[in-house]
Amino acid sequence: MALSLTKSAAFPIGQSQEESQKLLDQTTAALHAMEALKSEPLDLSAIEDVSGILRSAGSGQLLTVRELCRVRRTLGAARAVSEKLAAVAEGGSLKRYTPLLEILQNCNFQKELEKKIGFCIDCNLSTVLDRASEELELIRAERKRNMGNLDSLLKEVSVNVFQAGGIDRPLITKRRSRMCVGVRASHKYLLPDGVVLNVSSSGATYFMEPKEAVELNNMEVKLSNSEKAEEMAILSLLTSEIAESEAEIKYLLDKLLEVDLAFAKAAYAQWMNGVCPIFSSTESEVLISNGADNAWSVDIEGIQHPLLLGSSLRNFTDFIASSSGDPSITEEKSGAMAAVKSSKGVSSFPVPIDIKVQCGTRVVVISGPNTGGKTASMKTLGLASLMSKAGMYLPAKKQPRLPWFDLVLADIGDSQSLERSLSTFSGHISRICEILEIASKESLVLIDEIGSGTDPLEGVALSTSILQYLKTRVNLAVVTTHYADLSRLKGKDSQYENAALEFSLETLQPTYQILWGSIGNSNALTIANSIGFDKKIIERAKKWVDSLKPEKQQERKVVLYQSLMEERSRLEAQFRRAESLHADIMGLYHEGEQSRELASNLDATNSAAIAYGPLIQTSKNTVDLLGMRVEEAAHHLDMAISARGSNSVLFIVHGMGTGVVKEQALEILRNHPRVAKYEQENPMNYGCTVAYIK
């Protein structure tokens, strides 16, 4: 249930700090419960989503036996979950499990309804039990007695016909919903006043109802109809009771989903060795006004990008399992991350970063080179905020602290749109405009490369104005930029903070570490050189930089860097378009292949359907298993299937009896490689199954 919810992007997120704290408390309680139930984990797999069944019952549709059993199983599983959680709480500290117990405290587990369905229906056999009602029990008892009399009579008649030479062996079958015996057409006189119900395809055999069996058959038809009507009445009664309890059962399902989500988040926390975040309050601002040091609004140490970490953990688990041959090796540790920390030689994990923002800071400007981790760091903060709101633990050290944000608003990536005639800059500004309209005092705003895609001077001016507006409008805004002028805002206003991503000039690689309070150097010429730019262009650019006045160097670096990046972007855009065209071509090719395959399959299906022809039973395409033992019947049926030609049919006569021979025959048909499909008996062909041979 929780999996389908998350896949449909309906994962619940707290709409207030109190709601988010409640979700975190539920995750913590689920972790305690998982530890206590380690030897016998809580099983939520038996709980099904029966909301569709409830809607059907509420709209007046009659539920089937299987649907009623699904409701009963879900109610029983829900009750078992509640009882198990209550037992764990009684055996430990009740306070630790209170957040989980509170979820289910007002639920009606419909014990009487569960008990009633179990009393009326055998869910293993999917049948209505005799005890479901006195009327049904009487009808079935009378039908059993009547069928016994009818069977005895027909056996006697069929033996007499056989002894008189009227048939090769005694044959009792069902035609037109009435029991009858087989008689050669030439010996029809053996059953004077008998009723011919059907004739074999060859015309050689009549299926006749003896005069003495007419009343018994009439009674069988009457009792059969009465039994079906009584079963329908019982199903209708159970359906109406479910319809009356629809709202309570839906409420129960919603609460069970909350429990399922709490345990899913707890399992995720264990897997990545996460820690519970704390929502920072306005008390920290009081501390800073009194001169206290290290009063942080955001204090997250050693956090790793959750999505990148998840991918790395899966790869790591596969690596360890393949290396050791034991897929459960990481289970010996407290979560997969614990195994990572104790391992060596695996270095593909995201670099942990520290995110620290002092109280009173409203805008953080992150500068530094491309590919240095600016955007990934900003995304990590956004994900941490959303995960905390949803009651999820964070992959960090110690205990992370951050504000509760009502909205996380982001403009990350290229927002250009050919359909809306928007350039990169227009798309960027349109997105920011939407953010400014809905942002509040409790919002977190994330903007990647603010003011880019236009003239640098105008971009700086517009970006500065936007940041000054955000400073008074939101809780926290984090932006990335290559504009050095934005980093100078901190010197004029303490509500701004700078941060830079470290870049190693020795290795020409980013270290992905955030340097708080620092201004990043874009290292445009160094990066251009490392990606293989023309050496002569690089040398001329260096001479130009050396000839510039010191106060203009930074501005010229920005212009040059953007020029290089735009050229790179143009080439990358051409590459992406080539990839897109290639993908379109391959897509058209695959569509053509699929169309040809579909047409081929359709032709084959039509051919197969025509090849079988009309279903006419003859002695050549019939195998008679009546009176045989199971082993003997299995042997005869296998020989008959092997002897049939391609695209033919085979009639298997197994009769009624105890049903043992019939079940063995159906088992062979299900598993035989030459059987394409089979059709079981019907009122017109009772005691006979038709198999279609490949």
XYZ file of C-alpha atoms in Angstrom:
694
model
C 0.000 0.000 0.000
C 2.741 2.453 0.957
C 4.713 1.577 -2.185
C 1.812 2.359 -4.516
C 1.217 5.613 -2.640
C 4.813 6.809 -3.045
C 4.899 5.799 -6.704
C 1.801 7.910 -7.326
C 3.579 10.945 -5.783
C 1.022 11.087 -2.963
C 3.559 10.774 -0.144
C 2.147 12.672 2.869
C 4.078 15.747 4.042
C 3.251 17.637 7.228
C 1.289 20.830 6.609
C 2.497 22.314 9.896
C 5.511 21.893 12.145
C 3.335 19.945 14.598
C 2.247 17.509 11.866
C 5.830 16.995 10.690
C 7.000 16.414 14.260
C 4.211 13.864 14.676
C 5.411 12.036 11.546
C 8.986 12.008 12.895
C 7.744 10.613 16.218
C 5.920 7.844 14.339
C 9.108 6.945 12.453
C 11.045 6.826 15.727
C 8.386 4.607 17.325
C 8.479 2.300 14.288
C 12.264 1.992 14.669
C 11.802 0.925 18.298
C 9.135 -1.579 17.237
C 11.360 -3.020 14.487
C 14.110 -3.548 17.039
C 11.717 -5.237 19.479
C 10.200 -7.399 16.721
C 13.510 -8.342 15.101
C 12.890 -12.076 15.629
C 9.321 -11.853 14.308
C 8.914 -8.762 12.098
C 5.563 -7.077 11.677
C 3.893 -8.409 8.517
C 1.763 -5.883 6.651
C 1.764 -7.783 3.357
C -1.592 -9.468 4.039
C -3.332 -6.083 4.161
C -4.808 -5.436 0.721
C -6.175 -2.276 -0.808
C -9.872 -3.218 -0.842
C -11.114 0.320 -1.491
C -12.432 -0.751 -4.912
C -14.411 -3.583 -3.305
C -15.836 -1.153 -0.749
C -16.947 1.196 -3.535
C -18.662 -1.688 -5.327
C -20.497 -2.691 -2.163
C -21.492 0.909 -1.498
C -22.926 1.285 -5.009
C -25.121 -1.787 -4.564
C -23.107 -4.315 -6.569
C -23.155 -7.879 -5.251
C -19.719 -8.943 -4.021
C -18.313 -12.310 -5.042
C -17.059 -14.938 -2.637
C -13.455 -14.051 -3.448
C -14.047 -10.336 -2.823
C -15.662 -11.070 0.531
C -12.677 -13.226 1.455
C -10.271 -10.404 0.542
C -12.127 -8.071 2.903
C -12.038 -10.710 5.648
C -8.297 -11.328 5.207
C -7.582 -7.590 5.347
C -9.659 -7.120 8.493
C -7.947 -10.082 10.138
C -4.477 -8.848 9.169
C -5.288 -5.347 10.458
C -6.450 -6.747 13.784
C -3.291 -8.875 14.021
C -1.082 -5.813 13.412
C -2.865 -3.870 16.142
C -2.642 -6.741 18.620
C 1.052 -7.252 17.888
C 1.869 -3.571 18.401
C -0.131 -3.550 21.627
C 1.739 -6.636 22.852
C 5.104 -5.015 22.099
C 4.073 -1.860 23.946
C 2.966 -3.858 26.982
C 6.288 -5.674 27.080
C 8.374 -2.481 26.949
C 8.090 1.226 27.504
C 4.569 2.257 26.495
C 5.693 5.832 25.842
C 8.126 4.726 23.105
C 5.304 3.197 21.059
C 2.548 5.715 21.815
C 2.857 7.553 18.426
C 2.133 4.260 16.628
C -0.641 3.145 18.967
C -2.356 6.522 18.619
C -2.724 5.955 14.878
C -4.991 2.940 15.423
C -6.665 3.917 18.687
C -9.965 5.089 17.133
C -10.204 2.311 14.541
C -13.048 -0.197 14.371
C -11.518 -3.502 13.289
C -14.949 -4.970 12.438
C -14.367 -8.183 14.389
C -18.025 -9.239 14.102
C -18.029 -8.713 10.338
C -14.784 -10.661 9.978
C -16.229 -13.460 12.115
C -19.500 -13.540 10.162
C -17.749 -13.798 6.788
C -15.585 -16.623 8.149
C -18.679 -18.406 9.477
C -20.488 -18.229 6.137
C -17.638 -18.734 3.670
C -14.753 -21.170 3.336
C -12.091 -18.837 1.924
C -9.727 -21.729 1.159
C -12.266 -23.369 -1.159
C -14.080 -20.119 -2.070
C -17.476 -21.667 -1.334
C -20.478 -20.757 0.786
C -20.697 -23.162 3.737
C -23.796 -25.202 4.619
C -23.956 -23.516 8.020
C -24.370 -20.079 6.465
C -28.139 -20.495 6.843
C -30.595 -23.177 7.945
C -32.358 -22.953 4.591
C -29.145 -23.582 2.657
C -28.292 -26.539 4.869
C -31.746 -28.086 4.299
C -31.616 -27.490 0.544
C -28.183 -29.082 0.189
C -29.164 -32.062 2.344
C -32.300 -32.621 0.246
C -30.329 -32.199 -2.968
C -27.741 -34.712 -1.811
C -30.489 -37.236 -1.001
C -32.217 -36.634 -4.324
C -28.958 -36.940 -6.276
C -28.233 -40.214 -4.491
C -31.575 -41.623 -5.605
C -31.086 -40.312 -9.133
C -27.574 -41.727 -9.361
C -28.690 -45.154 -8.121
C -31.551 -45.232 -10.610
C -29.376 -44.227 -13.576
C -26.663 -46.724 -12.656
C -29.246 -49.495 -12.623
C -30.714 -48.389 -15.952
C -27.299 -47.995 -17.622
C -26.233 -51.475 -16.474
C -29.443 -52.954 -17.855
C -28.884 -51.190 -21.173
C -25.291 -52.454 -21.274
C -26.317 -56.028 -20.490
C -28.936 -55.839 -23.231
C -26.241 -54.796 -25.747
C -27.497 -51.254 -25.978
C -24.106 -49.639 -25.243
C -20.436 -50.640 -25.095
C -20.189 -49.760 -21.419
C -22.557 -48.185 -18.911
C -22.650 -44.439 -19.546
C -24.182 -41.787 -17.286
C -23.857 -38.177 -18.377
C -25.611 -34.826 -18.269
C -27.363 -33.103 -21.126
C -29.433 -29.909 -20.992
C -28.893 -29.753 -17.234
C -30.501 -33.177 -16.764
C -28.915 -36.529 -15.912
C -29.300 -39.236 -18.566
C -27.790 -42.464 -19.950
C -26.231 -43.316 -23.283
C -28.050 -45.759 -25.616
C -27.285 -46.880 -29.149
C -29.764 -45.431 -31.619
C -30.653 -48.956 -32.675
C -31.554 -49.896 -29.074
C -33.678 -46.890 -28.248
C -36.538 -49.268 -27.578
C -34.790 -50.408 -24.386
C -36.050 -47.203 -22.728
C -39.729 -47.016 -23.570
C -41.226 -43.595 -22.865
C -37.675 -42.235 -22.344
C -36.928 -38.661 -23.373
C -34.145 -38.041 -25.916
C -32.167 -35.071 -24.620
C -29.366 -35.103 -27.200
C -27.752 -37.119 -29.961
C -24.055 -37.743 -30.531
C -22.385 -36.040 -33.480
C -22.335 -39.319 -35.395
C -25.985 -39.992 -34.636
C -25.111 -43.443 -33.314
C -25.774 -42.681 -29.647
C -28.839 -41.217 -27.994
C -28.643 -39.543 -24.609
C -31.931 -40.462 -23.001
C -33.634 -39.612 -19.758
C -35.509 -42.663 -18.423
C -39.152 -42.109 -17.559
C -38.426 -42.977 -13.917
C -35.767 -40.231 -13.720
C -37.982 -37.348 -14.876
C -39.305 -36.436 -11.435
C -35.890 -36.822 -9.822
C -34.307 -34.601 -12.497
C -37.061 -32.033 -12.048
C -36.344 -32.013 -8.333
C -32.587 -31.656 -8.992
C -33.156 -28.623 -11.206
C -35.480 -27.082 -8.641
C -33.120 -27.700 -5.716
C -30.122 -26.439 -7.709
C -31.911 -23.172 -8.445
C -33.002 -22.874 -4.828
C -29.421 -23.424 -3.661
C -28.102 -20.702 -5.967
C -30.817 -18.306 -4.831
C -30.014 -18.930 -1.163
C -26.282 -18.456 -1.794
C -27.054 -15.152 -3.519
C -29.137 -14.087 -0.536
C -26.251 -14.844 1.836
C -23.764 -12.940 -0.346
C -26.214 -10.038 -0.553
C -26.511 -9.938 3.242
C -22.731 -9.880 3.710
C -22.371 -7.251 0.968
C -24.905 -4.979 2.656
C -23.068 -5.259 5.983
C -19.806 -4.273 4.284
C -21.583 -1.348 2.588
C -22.882 -0.173 5.969
C -19.321 -0.284 7.361
C -17.700 1.257 4.257
C -16.673 4.528 5.943
C -15.202 2.789 8.995
C -13.262 0.280 6.893
C -11.894 3.085 4.672
C -10.800 4.955 7.788
C -9.114 1.781 9.033
C -7.288 1.376 5.695
C -6.061 4.986 5.850
C -4.693 4.448 9.351
C -3.046 1.175 8.355
C -1.399 3.070 5.504
C 0.026 5.516 8.066
C 1.448 2.568 10.023
C 2.867 1.054 6.827
C 4.501 4.372 5.899
C 5.964 4.768 9.390
C 7.622 1.340 9.150
C 8.776 2.038 5.578
C 10.452 5.270 6.726
C 11.963 3.426 9.693
C 13.381 0.749 7.380
C 14.819 3.480 5.147
C 16.400 5.160 8.185
C 17.997 1.857 9.199
C 19.214 1.201 5.677
C 21.076 4.512 5.365
C 21.953 4.805 9.077
C 19.962 8.047 9.280
C 19.479 10.369 12.232
C 16.371 12.205 13.383
C 16.324 15.941 12.508
C 15.237 18.692 14.908
C 13.200 21.680 13.818
C 14.935 24.874 14.945
C 12.733 27.450 16.655
C 12.720 31.205 17.033
C 14.455 30.773 20.408
C 17.754 30.641 18.528
C 17.155 34.191 17.320
C 16.719 35.259 20.935
C 20.125 33.732 21.704
C 21.851 35.666 18.966
C 20.239 38.908 20.111
C 21.796 38.274 23.535
C 25.229 37.790 22.029
C 25.351 33.982 22.094
C 27.782 32.279 19.677
C 27.014 29.419 17.276
C 23.258 30.009 17.190
C 22.386 28.168 13.998
C 19.164 28.239 12.054
C 20.480 25.413 9.852
C 23.070 23.104 11.384
C 23.521 19.928 9.336
C 26.850 18.162 9.605
C 28.111 15.491 7.229
C 24.936 15.093 5.180
C 25.058 13.154 1.905
C 22.756 13.713 -1.046
C 19.930 11.204 -0.271
C 19.259 10.154 -3.871
C 22.925 9.732 -4.751
C 23.474 7.875 -1.487
C 20.588 5.505 -2.218
C 22.048 4.605 -5.599
C 25.505 4.100 -4.077
C 24.144 1.903 -1.288
C 22.390 -0.372 -3.768
C 25.572 -0.689 -5.809
C 27.584 -1.307 -2.643
C 25.228 -4.042 -1.430
C 25.444 -5.762 -4.829
C 29.241 -5.450 -4.744
C 29.561 -6.958 -1.264
C 27.098 -9.754 -2.036
C 28.891 -10.699 -5.269
C 32.297 -10.533 -3.590
C 31.347 -12.702 -0.620
C 28.692 -14.864 -2.218
C 26.440 -14.044 0.744
C 23.627 -11.565 -0.024
C 22.847 -11.166 3.668
C 26.314 -9.994 4.699
C 25.198 -6.433 5.357
C 22.461 -7.647 7.685
C 25.102 -8.166 10.354
C 25.532 -4.397 10.536
C 23.028 -1.812 11.753
C 21.967 -0.769 8.270
C 23.775 -0.663 4.963
C 25.602 2.564 5.832
C 27.156 0.880 8.849
C 28.593 -1.734 6.518
C 29.921 1.038 4.299
C 31.731 2.694 7.177
C 33.423 -0.580 8.049
C 34.459 -1.346 4.477
C 37.401 -0.289 2.363
C 37.897 0.073 -1.334
C 34.481 1.456 -2.235
C 34.702 5.191 -2.905
C 31.688 5.939 -5.110
C 29.636 7.455 -2.301
C 28.585 11.125 -2.316
C 30.896 13.408 -0.356
C 29.389 14.480 2.998
C 28.927 18.237 3.292
C 28.215 20.628 6.160
C 25.360 23.113 5.833
C 25.478 25.798 8.519
C 23.417 28.979 8.415
C 23.367 31.332 11.380
C 20.136 32.706 12.792
C 19.349 36.066 11.243
C 20.732 35.064 7.843
C 18.110 35.296 5.145
C 20.124 34.905 1.928
C 23.050 32.567 1.192
C 25.073 33.185 -1.979
C 27.081 30.141 -3.140
C 29.810 30.793 -5.684
C 32.400 28.617 -7.323
C 33.139 26.744 -10.557
C 30.717 24.645 -12.548
C 30.811 20.905 -11.721
C 31.980 21.937 -8.259
C 28.852 20.818 -6.445
C 26.961 24.104 -5.960
C 23.689 22.805 -7.352
C 24.008 19.394 -5.673
C 24.601 21.087 -2.306
C 21.548 23.277 -2.787
C 19.452 20.265 -3.781
C 20.656 18.421 -0.678
C 19.295 21.207 1.528
C 15.977 21.141 -0.326
C 15.677 17.363 -0.007
C 16.616 17.498 3.680
C 13.836 20.038 4.268
C 11.212 17.959 2.464
C 12.334 14.707 4.096
C 12.111 16.288 7.547
C 8.605 17.557 6.787
C 7.604 14.041 5.731
C 8.937 12.489 8.939
C 12.054 10.942 7.399
C 15.496 10.615 8.954
C 18.482 12.265 7.256
C 21.780 10.651 6.182
C 23.880 12.950 8.364
C 26.025 12.979 11.499
C 24.995 13.977 15.015
C 21.500 15.501 15.033
C 20.722 17.879 12.154
C 18.804 21.058 12.912
C 16.843 23.099 10.392
C 13.705 25.267 10.282
C 10.313 23.943 9.276
C 9.581 25.433 5.850
C 5.986 25.649 4.652
C 7.132 25.605 1.006
C 10.319 24.588 -0.775
C 10.403 26.612 -4.010
C 13.142 25.911 -6.530
C 14.315 27.101 -9.919
C 17.001 24.626 -10.893
C 18.003 23.799 -14.449
C 17.256 25.340 -17.839
C 13.651 26.613 -17.991
C 13.603 27.454 -21.705
C 10.485 26.401 -23.624
C 10.073 26.344 -27.382
C 6.304 25.851 -27.013
C 5.982 29.009 -24.886
C 8.622 30.910 -26.910
C 10.821 31.330 -23.835
C 14.593 31.671 -23.977
C 16.790 30.405 -21.156
C 16.709 33.810 -19.467
C 12.963 34.322 -20.031
C 12.180 30.900 -18.608
C 14.451 31.589 -15.644
C 12.783 34.922 -14.844
C 9.263 33.535 -15.370
C 9.973 30.814 -12.847
C 11.362 33.300 -10.319
C 8.295 35.483 -10.822
C 6.057 32.545 -9.883
C 8.204 31.879 -6.808
C 7.978 35.490 -5.631
C 4.186 35.398 -5.920
C 3.658 32.403 -3.608
C 6.634 32.601 -1.223
C 5.912 33.363 2.437
C 7.836 34.198 5.602
C 8.266 30.459 6.269
C 9.419 29.445 2.777
C 12.746 28.118 1.514
C 13.740 29.423 -1.935
C 16.453 27.761 -4.046
C 17.625 29.466 -7.251
C 20.362 28.042 -9.445
C 22.551 30.494 -11.408
C 20.426 33.526 -10.553
C 20.344 36.212 -13.250
C 22.264 34.133 -15.794
C 21.577 34.055 -19.521
C 21.705 37.838 -20.080
C 24.117 40.786 -20.010
C 26.291 40.404 -16.858
C 25.772 43.999 -15.687
C 22.005 43.781 -16.019
C 22.056 40.268 -14.580
C 23.876 41.481 -11.451
C 21.497 44.411 -11.028
C 18.401 42.247 -11.399
C 19.799 39.513 -9.139
C 20.671 42.034 -6.420
C 17.159 43.434 -6.510
C 15.623 39.940 -6.328
C 17.793 38.993 -3.339
C 16.913 42.198 -1.516
C 13.240 41.393 -2.042
C 13.657 37.769 -0.873
C 15.542 38.943 2.224
C 12.385 40.527 3.587
C 9.922 37.976 2.200
C 11.164 34.441 3.020
C 12.709 32.466 5.847
C 15.778 31.504 3.810
C 16.933 31.892 0.204
C 19.921 30.011 -1.210
C 21.250 30.964 -4.651
C 24.213 29.935 -6.763
C 26.033 32.402 -8.994
C 29.168 33.309 -10.914
C 28.611 37.014 -10.246
C 31.249 38.259 -7.797
C 29.205 41.398 -7.067
C 26.529 39.292 -5.346
C 29.123 37.944 -2.926
C 29.903 41.519 -1.841
C 26.380 42.011 -0.463
C 27.467 40.433 2.820
C 29.759 43.380 3.506
C 26.788 45.726 3.400
C 24.151 43.609 5.193
C 24.587 40.926 7.876
C 21.473 39.132 6.638
C 23.540 37.851 3.703
C 26.022 34.978 3.918
C 28.604 33.727 1.437
C 29.688 30.182 0.704
C 32.053 28.726 -1.855
C 32.721 25.269 -3.248
C 36.363 24.294 -2.935
C 38.282 23.517 -6.135
C 41.738 21.948 -6.149
C 44.065 23.627 -8.610
C 46.517 20.762 -8.148
C 44.187 17.996 -9.271
C 41.882 20.267 -11.321
C 39.035 18.527 -9.561
C 36.390 19.852 -7.153
C 36.544 18.650 -3.549
C 32.792 19.284 -3.098
C 33.437 20.867 0.300
C 31.518 24.026 1.220
C 33.656 26.861 2.579
C 31.243 29.007 4.597
C 31.996 32.719 4.637
C 34.230 32.424 1.551
C 33.894 33.708 -2.002
C 34.467 31.185 -4.764
C 36.772 31.596 -7.700
C 35.286 30.357 -10.938
C 38.724 29.265 -12.281
C 37.420 29.766 -15.793
C 40.784 29.482 -17.563
C 41.821 26.459 -15.526
C 38.567 24.648 -16.278
C 38.714 25.587 -19.959
C 42.217 24.171 -20.128
C 41.184 20.955 -18.351
C 38.333 20.294 -20.791
C 40.666 20.593 -23.792
C 40.096 24.135 -25.021
C 42.478 25.526 -27.655
C 45.832 26.359 -25.978
C 46.389 29.516 -28.034
C 43.048 30.943 -26.966
C 43.882 30.172 -23.330
C 47.279 31.905 -23.564
C 45.808 35.047 -25.159
C 43.154 35.141 -22.469
C 45.784 34.930 -19.714
C 47.726 37.857 -21.235
C 44.531 39.841 -21.432
C 43.780 39.146 -17.767
C 47.297 40.235 -16.784
C 46.857 43.530 -18.621
C 43.578 44.356 -16.901
C 43.344 46.659 -13.938
C 42.943 44.799 -10.652
C 39.463 46.174 -9.991
C 38.234 44.905 -13.390
C 39.791 41.439 -13.327
C 36.923 39.713 -11.566
C 34.329 41.192 -13.909
C 36.336 40.147 -16.991
C 36.729 36.633 -15.598
C 32.977 36.359 -15.403
C 32.507 37.546 -18.979
C 35.139 35.168 -20.349
C 33.880 32.239 -18.334
C 30.310 32.778 -19.504
C 31.488 33.032 -23.100
C 33.295 29.713 -22.786
C 30.369 28.067 -21.066
C 27.931 29.350 -23.691
C 30.089 27.816 -26.417
C 30.184 24.586 -24.483
C 26.408 24.770 -23.953
C 25.906 25.311 -27.691
C 27.970 22.236 -28.511
C 26.210 20.216 -25.830
C 22.834 21.354 -27.202
C 23.847 20.174 -30.669
C 24.938 16.861 -29.184
C 21.648 16.491 -27.309
C 19.693 17.273 -30.490
C 21.660 14.620 -32.359
C 20.892 12.169 -29.570
C 17.221 13.165 -29.702
C 17.059 12.646 -33.470
C 18.745 9.276 -33.100
C 16.269 8.316 -30.379
C 13.338 9.401 -32.600
C 14.662 7.326 -35.499
C 15.134 4.278 -33.289
C 11.673 4.837 -31.817
C 10.102 4.823 -35.298
C 12.074 1.700 -36.158
C 10.891 -0.117 -33.034
C 7.298 0.992 -33.668
C 7.516 -0.503 -37.138
C 8.917 -3.742 -35.750
C 6.149 -3.900 -33.157
C 3.492 -3.261 -35.817
C 4.878 -6.050 -38.006
C 5.041 -8.408 -35.023
C 1.473 -7.507 -34.013
C 0.208 -8.140 -37.529
C 2.053 -11.462 -37.623
C 0.604 -12.514 -34.281
C -2.895 -11.473 -35.403
C -2.589 -13.536 -38.570
C -1.317 -16.490 -36.571
C -4.177 -16.175 -34.071
C -6.797 -15.983 -36.807
C -5.245 -18.936 -38.582
C -5.204 -20.976 -35.399
C -8.806 -20.133 -34.617
C -9.933 -21.233 -38.092
C -7.789 -24.367 -38.058
C -9.592 -25.910 -35.095
C -12.888 -25.803 -36.977
C -16.271 -26.785 -35.512
C -16.342 -28.821 -32.288
C -17.968 -32.104 -33.371
C -17.483 -35.080 -31.056
C -16.812 -38.445 -32.675
C -15.482 -41.733 -31.429
C -12.101 -40.915 -33.029
C -11.610 -37.650 -31.146
C -12.989 -38.905 -27.813
C -11.170 -40.657 -24.977
C -13.479 -42.290 -22.422
C -12.045 -42.429 -18.894
C -15.225 -43.593 -17.163
C -14.700 -46.414 -14.685
C -10.882 -46.203 -14.834
C -8.516 -45.799 -11.919
C -6.483 -42.600 -11.706
C -3.234 -44.147 -12.995
C -5.005 -45.958 -15.825
C -6.924 -42.812 -16.801
C -3.731 -40.726 -16.821
C -2.018 -43.236 -19.116
C -4.949 -43.366 -21.576
C -5.247 -39.567 -21.669
C -1.528 -39.069 -22.332
C -1.616 -41.639 -25.157
C -4.700 -39.970 -26.657
C -3.107 -36.509 -26.635
C 0.076 -37.834 -28.256
C -1.955 -39.592 -30.960
C -3.931 -36.510 -31.998
C -2.828 -34.486 -34.985
C -1.917 -30.792 -35.004
C -4.683 -28.191 -34.570
C -7.232 -30.771 -33.489
C -9.585 -31.214 -30.564
C -9.924 -34.024 -28.051
C -13.024 -34.753 -25.967
C -12.191 -36.232 -22.546
C -15.164 -37.996 -20.935
C -14.504 -38.257 -17.191
C -18.065 -38.187 -15.821
C -19.085 -37.044 -12.338
C -18.194 -39.634 -9.746
C -15.864 -38.497 -6.948
C -14.063 -36.043 -9.223
C -10.631 -37.669 -8.726
C -10.281 -38.736 -12.360
C -11.487 -35.316 -13.503
C -8.909 -33.488 -11.370
C -6.111 -35.760 -12.663
C -7.233 -35.115 -16.247
C -7.277 -31.333 -15.743
C -3.814 -31.467 -14.159
C -2.446 -33.298 -17.222
C -4.111 -30.796 -19.590
C -2.656 -27.849 -17.687
C 0.919 -29.141 -17.958
C 0.990 -31.067 -21.263
C 3.156 -29.258 -23.858
C 0.795 -30.150 -26.734
C -2.334 -28.717 -25.098
C -2.963 -25.113 -26.186
C -6.020 -24.657 -23.997
C -9.014 -26.549 -22.676
C -12.659 -25.874 -21.869
C -14.279 -27.541 -18.892
C -17.733 -29.117 -18.861
C -20.834 -27.031 -19.360
C -24.550 -27.761 -19.102
C -24.545 -28.970 -22.705
C -21.548 -31.242 -22.198
C -21.591 -32.328 -18.556
C -18.820 -34.698 -17.492
C -16.718 -33.917 -20.560
C -13.760 -31.547 -21.095
C -12.583 -30.341 -24.540
C -8.828 -29.962 -25.145
C -7.305 -28.030 -28.085
C -4.168 -29.729 -29.385
C -1.328 -27.642 -30.851
